[in-house]
Short mmCIF file of C-alpha atoms in Angstrom, two decimals:
data_model
loop_
_atom_site.label_atom_id
_atom_site.label_comp_id
_atom_site.label_asym_id
_atom_site.label_seq_id
_atom_site.Cartn_x
_atom_site.Cartn_y
_atom_site.Cartn_z
CA UNK V 412 2.13 36.20 -10.55
CA UNK V 413 3.63 35.51 -13.94
CA UNK V 414 4.03 31.87 -14.83
CA UNK V 415 7.79 32.20 -15.25
CA UNK V 416 8.15 33.59 -11.72
CA UNK V 417 5.95 30.81 -10.32
CA UNK V 418 8.13 28.24 -12.07
CA UNK V 419 11.21 29.94 -10.65
CA UNK V 420 9.88 29.72 -7.12
CA UNK V 421 8.96 26.06 -7.50
CA UNK V 422 12.40 25.30 -8.99
CA UNK V 423 14.02 27.13 -6.07
CA UNK V 424 12.06 25.08 -3.52
CA UNK V 425 13.07 21.93 -5.33
CA UNK V 426 16.72 22.94 -5.42
CA UNK V 427 16.64 23.76 -1.70
CA UNK V 428 15.47 20.24 -0.92
CA UNK V 429 11.96 21.08 0.25
CA UNK V 430 9.84 17.96 -0.15
CA UNK V 431 6.72 18.45 2.02
CA UNK V 432 4.40 21.44 1.75
CA UNK V 433 1.18 22.25 3.59
CA UNK V 434 -0.91 24.87 1.87
CA UNK V 435 -4.06 26.93 1.91
CA UNK V 436 -4.66 28.63 -1.45
CA UNK V 437 -4.64 32.42 -1.37
CA UNK V 438 -4.66 35.39 -3.65
CA UNK V 439 -1.08 36.18 -4.64
CA UNK V 440 1.10 33.09 -5.12
CA UNK V 441 -1.47 30.40 -5.89
CA UNK V 442 -0.03 29.80 -9.38
CA UNK V 443 2.64 27.71 -7.67
CA UNK V 444 0.10 25.13 -6.45
CA UNK V 445 -0.55 23.27 -9.73
CA UNK V 446 3.17 23.34 -10.45
CA UNK V 447 3.98 21.87 -7.04
CA UNK V 448 1.25 19.27 -7.42
CA UNK V 449 2.61 18.14 -10.76
CA UNK V 450 6.09 17.55 -9.33
CA UNK V 451 6.23 14.19 -7.52
CA UNK V 452 9.16 15.31 -5.40
CA UNK V 453 6.77 17.42 -3.33
CA UNK V 454 4.35 15.81 -0.90
CA UNK V 455 1.47 18.29 -0.94
CA UNK V 456 -0.95 18.54 1.97
CA UNK V 457 -4.03 20.76 1.63
CA UNK V 458 -5.32 22.18 4.91
CA UNK V 459 -8.35 24.10 6.11
CA UNK V 460 -6.50 26.48 8.37
CA UNK V 461 -2.97 27.83 8.41
CA UNK V 462 -2.87 26.83 12.07
CA UNK V 463 -2.98 23.14 11.25
CA UNK V 464 -0.76 23.78 8.24
CA UNK V 465 2.03 24.78 10.60
CA UNK V 466 1.47 21.90 13.01
CA UNK V 467 1.19 19.25 10.29
CA UNK V 468 4.38 20.59 8.73
CA UNK V 469 6.05 20.43 12.13
CA UNK V 470 5.11 16.78 12.53
CA UNK V 471 6.48 15.99 9.09
CA UNK V 472 9.71 17.85 9.91
CA UNK V 473 10.18 15.76 13.04
CA UNK V 474 9.61 12.72 10.83
CA UNK V 475 12.43 13.70 8.49
CA UNK V 476 10.85 15.86 5.80
CA UNK V 477 12.18 19.24 4.69
CA UNK V 478 9.00 21.22 5.09
CA UNK V 479 7.34 24.43 4.07
CA UNK V 480 3.97 25.90 4.93
CA UNK V 481 2.47 28.16 2.30
CA UNK V 482 -0.02 30.79 3.40
CA UNK V 483 -1.27 34.32 2.91
CA UNK V 484 0.04 36.95 5.30
CA UNK V 485 -3.22 36.70 7.19
CA UNK V 486 -2.35 33.08 7.86
CA UNK V 487 0.50 34.17 10.09
CA UNK V 488 -2.05 35.73 12.43
CA UNK V 489 -4.20 32.60 12.30
CA UNK V 490 -1.26 30.30 13.00
CA UNK V 491 0.80 32.37 15.42
CA UNK V 492 -0.20 30.11 18.34
CA UNK V 493 1.05 27.07 16.42
CA UNK V 494 4.19 28.85 15.25
CA UNK V 495 4.92 29.72 18.87
CA UNK V 496 3.91 26.55 20.71
CA UNK V 497 5.23 24.02 18.21
CA UNK V 498 7.59 25.81 15.84
CA UNK V 499 9.41 28.15 18.21
CA UNK V 500 9.00 26.47 21.60
CA UNK V 501 9.69 23.00 20.32
CA UNK V 502 12.31 24.21 17.86
CA UNK V 503 11.17 22.78 14.55
CA UNK V 504 12.75 23.88 11.27
CA UNK V 505 10.16 24.92 8.72
CA UNK V 506 9.94 27.42 5.90
CA UNK V 507 6.95 29.75 5.97
CA UNK V 508 6.11 30.84 2.43
CA UNK V 509 4.02 33.95 2.99
CA UNK V 510 2.39 36.25 0.48
CA UNK V 511 2.99 39.69 1.87
CA UNK V 512 -0.48 41.14 1.28
CA UNK V 513 -1.00 44.71 2.30
CA UNK V 514 2.68 45.61 2.08
CA UNK V 515 4.05 48.74 0.37
CA UNK V 516 4.92 46.84 -2.79
CA UNK V 517 1.78 44.71 -2.90
CA UNK V 518 0.46 45.59 -6.35
CA UNK V 519 -3.05 44.65 -5.32
CA UNK V 520 -2.99 46.48 -2.01
CA UNK V 521 -6.25 48.07 -0.89
CA UNK V 522 -8.13 49.05 2.24
CA UNK V 523 -9.07 45.38 2.49
CA UNK V 524 -5.49 44.23 3.03
CA UNK V 525 -3.38 47.10 4.24
CA UNK V 526 -3.81 46.64 7.99
CA UNK V 527 -2.87 43.01 7.62
CA UNK V 528 0.30 44.04 5.88
CA UNK V 529 1.42 46.74 8.27
CA UNK V 530 1.24 44.46 11.30
CA UNK V 531 2.80 41.38 9.73
CA UNK V 532 6.48 42.07 10.41
CA UNK V 533 5.85 43.20 14.01
CA UNK V 534 3.97 39.93 14.45
CA UNK V 535 6.88 37.86 13.15
CA UNK V 536 9.34 39.81 15.25
CA UNK V 537 7.22 39.26 18.34
CA UNK V 538 7.39 35.55 17.61
CA UNK V 539 11.16 35.83 17.06
CA UNK V 540 10.79 34.38 13.57
CA UNK V 541 13.59 35.36 11.18
CA UNK V 542 12.35 36.61 7.82
CA UNK V 543 13.36 38.04 4.47
CA UNK V 544 11.27 40.10 2.05
CA UNK V 545 11.53 38.92 -1.55
CA UNK V 546 10.44 41.32 -4.29
CA UNK V 547 11.36 39.62 -7.56
CA UNK V 548 12.96 36.59 -9.13
CA UNK V 549 16.52 37.84 -8.93
CA UNK V 550 18.67 35.31 -7.10
CA UNK V 551 15.55 33.44 -6.03
CA UNK V 552 17.16 30.02 -5.85
CA UNK V 553 19.96 31.31 -3.67
CA UNK V 554 17.54 33.14 -1.36
CA UNK V 555 15.38 30.07 -0.82
CA UNK V 556 18.46 27.94 -0.19
CA UNK V 557 19.68 30.53 2.30
CA UNK V 558 16.35 30.38 4.12
CA UNK V 559 16.40 26.58 4.30
CA UNK V 560 19.97 26.64 5.60
CA UNK V 561 18.89 29.23 8.16
CA UNK V 562 15.92 27.20 9.40
CA UNK V 563 18.02 24.05 9.68
CA UNK V 564 20.76 25.89 11.54
CA UNK V 565 18.40 27.64 13.92
CA UNK V 566 15.95 24.75 14.15
CA UNK V 567 13.18 27.31 14.08
CA UNK V 568 10.57 28.50 11.58
CA UNK V 569 11.93 31.02 9.05
CA UNK V 570 9.67 33.16 6.85
CA UNK V 571 9.97 34.40 3.30
CA UNK V 572 7.58 37.27 2.55
CA UNK V 573 6.76 37.64 -1.14
CA UNK V 574 5.68 40.99 -2.51
CA UNK V 575 6.02 43.30 -5.57
CA UNK V 576 6.49 41.10 -8.68
CA UNK V 577 4.91 38.19 -6.84
CA UNK V 578 1.70 40.14 -6.28
CA UNK V 579 0.92 41.10 -9.87
CA UNK P 66 -14.11 4.27 32.40
CA UNK P 67 -10.91 5.57 33.98
CA UNK P 68 -8.20 6.94 31.70
CA UNK P 69 -5.38 5.61 33.85
CA UNK P 70 -6.80 2.09 33.53
CA UNK P 71 -6.76 2.45 29.75
CA UNK P 72 -3.13 3.55 29.74
CA UNK P 73 -2.06 0.97 32.30
CA UNK P 74 -3.38 -1.72 29.97
CA UNK P 75 -2.08 -0.14 26.75
CA UNK P 76 1.45 0.88 27.75
CA UNK P 77 2.88 -2.67 27.89
CA UNK P 78 1.34 -3.45 24.48
CA UNK P 79 3.31 -0.74 22.69
CA UNK P 80 6.46 -1.57 20.76
CA UNK P 81 7.69 0.82 18.07
CA UNK P 82 4.51 2.83 17.57
CA UNK P 83 4.83 6.60 17.73
CA UNK P 84 2.67 8.27 20.38
CA UNK P 85 1.87 11.99 20.35
CA UNK P 86 0.23 13.50 23.43
CA UNK P 87 -1.27 16.93 24.00
CA UNK P 88 -1.63 18.78 27.30
CA UNK P 89 -4.17 17.33 29.67
CA UNK P 90 -3.89 14.76 32.43
CA UNK P 91 -3.35 12.13 29.75
CA UNK P 92 0.07 13.66 29.10
CA UNK P 93 1.03 13.24 32.75
CA UNK P 94 -0.40 9.75 33.10
CA UNK P 95 1.05 8.42 29.82
CA UNK P 96 4.41 9.99 30.63
CA UNK P 97 4.31 8.26 34.01
CA UNK P 98 3.47 4.86 32.57
CA UNK P 99 5.51 4.96 29.37
CA UNK P 100 9.15 6.03 29.08
CA UNK P 101 9.62 5.16 25.42
CA UNK P 102 11.73 7.21 23.04
CA UNK P 103 8.89 6.96 20.53
CA UNK P 104 6.66 9.09 22.78
CA UNK P 105 6.37 12.72 21.73
CA UNK P 106 4.97 14.88 24.48
CA UNK P 107 3.95 18.13 22.83
CA UNK P 108 2.81 19.98 25.89
CA UNK P 109 0.29 22.20 24.13
CA UNK P 110 -3.43 22.14 23.43
CA UNK P 111 -4.77 21.88 19.91
CA UNK P 112 -1.60 20.57 18.27
CA UNK P 113 -1.23 16.83 18.87
CA UNK P 114 -3.68 15.74 16.19
CA UNK P 115 -2.07 17.88 13.48
CA UNK P 116 1.48 16.97 14.47
CA UNK P 117 0.39 13.33 14.42
CA UNK P 118 -0.94 13.79 10.88
CA UNK P 119 2.40 15.18 9.79
CA UNK P 120 4.27 12.26 11.32
CA UNK P 121 1.88 9.73 9.81
CA UNK P 122 2.35 11.25 6.36
CA UNK P 123 6.11 11.50 6.70
CA UNK P 124 6.48 7.94 8.02
CA UNK P 125 3.70 5.95 6.35
CA UNK P 126 5.26 2.62 7.36
CA UNK P 127 4.99 3.43 11.09
CA UNK P 128 1.88 3.46 13.25
CA UNK P 129 1.09 6.79 14.86
CA UNK P 130 -1.13 6.96 17.95
CA UNK P 131 -2.43 10.35 19.06
CA UNK P 132 -3.81 10.90 22.54
CA UNK P 133 -6.05 13.91 22.68
CA UNK P 134 -8.57 15.45 25.05
CA UNK P 135 -12.01 16.90 24.39
CA UNK P 136 -10.83 20.44 25.07
CA UNK P 137 -7.84 20.09 22.78
CA UNK P 138 -9.86 18.68 19.87
CA UNK P 139 -12.52 21.36 20.31
CA UNK P 140 -9.76 23.95 20.02
CA UNK P 141 -8.77 22.66 16.57
CA UNK P 142 -11.87 21.17 15.02
CA UNK P 143 -10.59 22.10 11.57
CA UNK P 144 -8.25 19.12 11.93
CA UNK P 145 -11.11 16.67 11.42
CA UNK P 146 -12.03 17.41 7.78
CA UNK P 147 -8.33 17.54 6.96
CA UNK P 148 -7.72 14.21 8.68
CA UNK P 149 -10.72 12.67 6.90
CA UNK P 150 -9.57 13.71 3.46
CA UNK P 151 -5.95 12.73 4.01
CA UNK P 152 -7.13 9.47 5.58
CA UNK P 153 -3.73 8.18 6.74
CA UNK P 154 -4.18 4.42 7.27
CA UNK P 155 -1.38 4.29 9.84
CA UNK P 156 -3.01 6.65 12.33
CA UNK P 157 -5.19 6.08 15.37
CA UNK P 158 -6.62 8.94 17.41
CA UNK P 159 -7.89 8.37 20.95
CA UNK P 160 -9.74 11.31 22.44
CA UNK P 161 -10.03 11.01 26.21
CA UNK P 162 -13.25 12.90 26.74
CA UNK P 163 -13.97 13.76 30.37
CA UNK P 164 -16.44 16.46 29.30
CA UNK P 165 -14.63 19.09 31.31
CA UNK P 166 -11.78 21.54 31.29
CA UNK P 167 -10.28 19.66 34.17
CA UNK P 168 -7.07 21.63 34.27
CA UNK P 169 -9.01 24.73 35.27
CA UNK P 170 -9.50 23.12 38.70
CA UNK P 171 -13.12 24.21 38.65
CA UNK P 172 -14.24 21.31 36.48
CA UNK P 173 -15.72 23.66 33.94
CA UNK P 174 -17.85 21.68 31.47
CA UNK P 175 -16.74 21.44 27.85
CA UNK P 176 -19.15 21.33 24.92
CA UNK P 177 -19.14 17.53 25.08
CA UNK P 178 -20.85 17.77 28.46
CA UNK P 179 -23.68 19.38 26.55
CA UNK P 180 -24.97 18.51 23.11
CA UNK P 181 -21.71 17.99 21.24
CA UNK P 182 -20.71 14.54 20.01
CA UNK P 183 -17.09 14.45 18.81
CA UNK P 184 -17.44 11.08 17.10
CA UNK P 185 -20.43 12.40 15.16
CA UNK P 186 -18.43 15.46 14.13
CA UNK P 187 -15.63 13.16 12.99
CA UNK P 188 -18.05 11.02 10.99
CA UNK P 189 -19.61 14.12 9.51
CA UNK P 190 -16.15 15.26 8.54
CA UNK P 191 -15.70 12.05 6.60
CA UNK P 192 -13.79 9.79 8.99
CA UNK P 193 -15.35 6.39 8.41
CA UNK P 194 -14.28 4.67 11.60
CA UNK P 195 -15.24 7.19 14.27
CA UNK P 196 -16.76 5.63 17.36
CA UNK P 197 -17.40 6.29 21.03
CA UNK P 198 -16.46 3.80 23.74
CA UNK P 199 -17.52 3.95 27.35
CA UNK P 200 -16.20 0.68 28.79
CA UNK P 201 -12.62 -0.50 29.31
CA UNK P 202 -13.18 -3.70 27.34
CA UNK P 203 -14.37 -1.67 24.35
CA UNK P 204 -11.31 0.55 24.64
CA UNK P 205 -9.10 -2.54 24.68
CA UNK P 206 -10.76 -3.84 21.52
CA UNK P 207 -10.32 -0.56 19.66
CA UNK P 208 -6.72 -0.23 20.80
CA UNK P 209 -5.94 -3.84 19.88
CA UNK P 210 -7.40 -3.29 16.42
CA UNK P 211 -5.39 -0.07 16.10
CA UNK P 212 -2.23 -1.98 16.97
CA UNK P 213 -2.89 -4.84 14.59
CA UNK P 214 -4.87 -3.43 11.69
CA UNK P 215 -4.45 -0.77 9.07
CA UNK P 216 -6.97 2.03 8.66
CA UNK P 217 -7.63 5.42 10.22
CA UNK P 218 -9.39 5.23 13.57
CA UNK P 219 -10.93 8.00 15.64
CA UNK P 220 -12.03 6.74 19.03
CA UNK P 221 -13.72 8.96 21.57
CA UNK P 222 -13.19 7.44 24.99
CA UNK P 223 -15.75 8.68 27.48
CA UNK P 224 -13.97 8.77 30.80
CA UNK P 225 -14.67 9.92 34.30
CA UNK P 226 -13.13 13.18 35.35
CA UNK P 227 -10.32 12.06 37.61
CA UNK P 228 -7.62 13.99 39.40
CA UNK P 229 -5.17 11.15 39.98
CA UNK P 230 -2.67 12.71 37.61
CA UNK P 231 -2.25 15.60 40.02
CA UNK P 232 -0.65 13.19 42.49
CA UNK P 233 1.94 12.03 39.97
CA UNK P 234 5.30 13.74 40.30
CA UNK P 235 5.74 15.93 37.24
CA UNK P 236 8.65 15.21 34.95
CA UNK P 237 11.49 17.71 34.75
CA UNK P 238 12.24 16.70 31.17
CA UNK P 239 12.06 19.83 29.05
CA UNK P 240 10.17 19.85 25.76
CA UNK P 241 13.44 20.30 23.88
CA UNK P 242 14.87 17.21 25.52
CA UNK P 243 11.77 15.29 24.53
CA UNK P 244 12.10 16.51 20.96
CA UNK P 245 15.76 15.56 20.63
CA UNK P 246 15.22 12.17 22.24
CA UNK P 247 12.35 11.50 19.82
CA UNK P 248 14.18 12.73 16.72
CA UNK P 249 17.41 10.88 17.54
CA UNK P 250 15.35 7.74 18.08
CA UNK P 251 13.75 8.16 14.65
CA UNK P 252 17.13 8.86 13.05
CA UNK P 253 18.46 5.65 14.56
CA UNK P 254 15.49 3.45 13.73
CA UNK P 255 14.77 4.95 10.32
CA UNK P 256 18.44 5.03 9.37
CA UNK P 257 18.41 8.59 8.09
CA UNK P 258 19.42 12.03 9.34
CA UNK P 259 16.52 14.27 10.29
CA UNK P 260 18.02 17.40 11.74
CA UNK P 261 20.35 18.89 9.21
CA UNK P 262 22.85 21.65 9.68
CA UNK P 263 26.59 21.40 9.70
CA UNK P 264 28.45 21.59 12.98
#
């Protein structure tokens, strides 16, 4: 991902009021991590599994933080139990920042990723998680704010799936 | 050591500490003995420890107790290195280890009935104060220290497999009710809104 786009995403998260992020570095969006770490308004929590990333974020949300959990698309599969049992069942607002690996517009798509991409949206829909696909930086701040408003209104996890320009 | 005895002693000691429980008999017994708004009954395996971490990080001035079981911790062992490295000083984890998947009703042994030592795994993960207690007096000492001192604690409590919780009338309080009660309590005591969204 180009540095300018990474900066735009971090600025958008900041503007939306996100202040607590669990993360497991991955292959598409990881340029945001040093930017997030250098901004003291974000409490950054590295995890070893997306499953605990979701549950730790949920705890922080119940404690008053505006939370996001950043993961690769594969992390949705890893954490679907946590998304369901804590996020959905308990009704906890959280933003899932997901790199949409293996999607049509994934510029680094290959036989390694494609199956993970084709099943991702059915997985989210099975979990009843609302989502939006984001392809470029156009209107990024507004889209992230919309997602945060959506998660707070629903009191459920909401996912943003990043592809195309975010996968270069 | 009997888990109910531990809780019966501990419940009256609690004031404003947050308690997160998972899904074994400890959830039923603690819910029976403690009716505090600061209790968060999660009702799922493998989540209490991580949710407790999130709460401890979000509210570093409050003490967070997590009550886990051996089966639940074994389900999410990746929590232990994460907990060690984050090292929240306001968190105490008590794992009630009966060495069995008691809820199966066939008393199926967990890994801790065999060669697995959860406190050793915790120490190997980097948690400095990770101990095993087998007697009620030792539990009381660890719990008293957790109440009065700062520093991450991970205490494996070896308990007998008991079925007393099955005789306790189950609560009808839904998980959503528990969540709202807990969050409204935090909003009131922390003096800040938590759930946003205009009505």
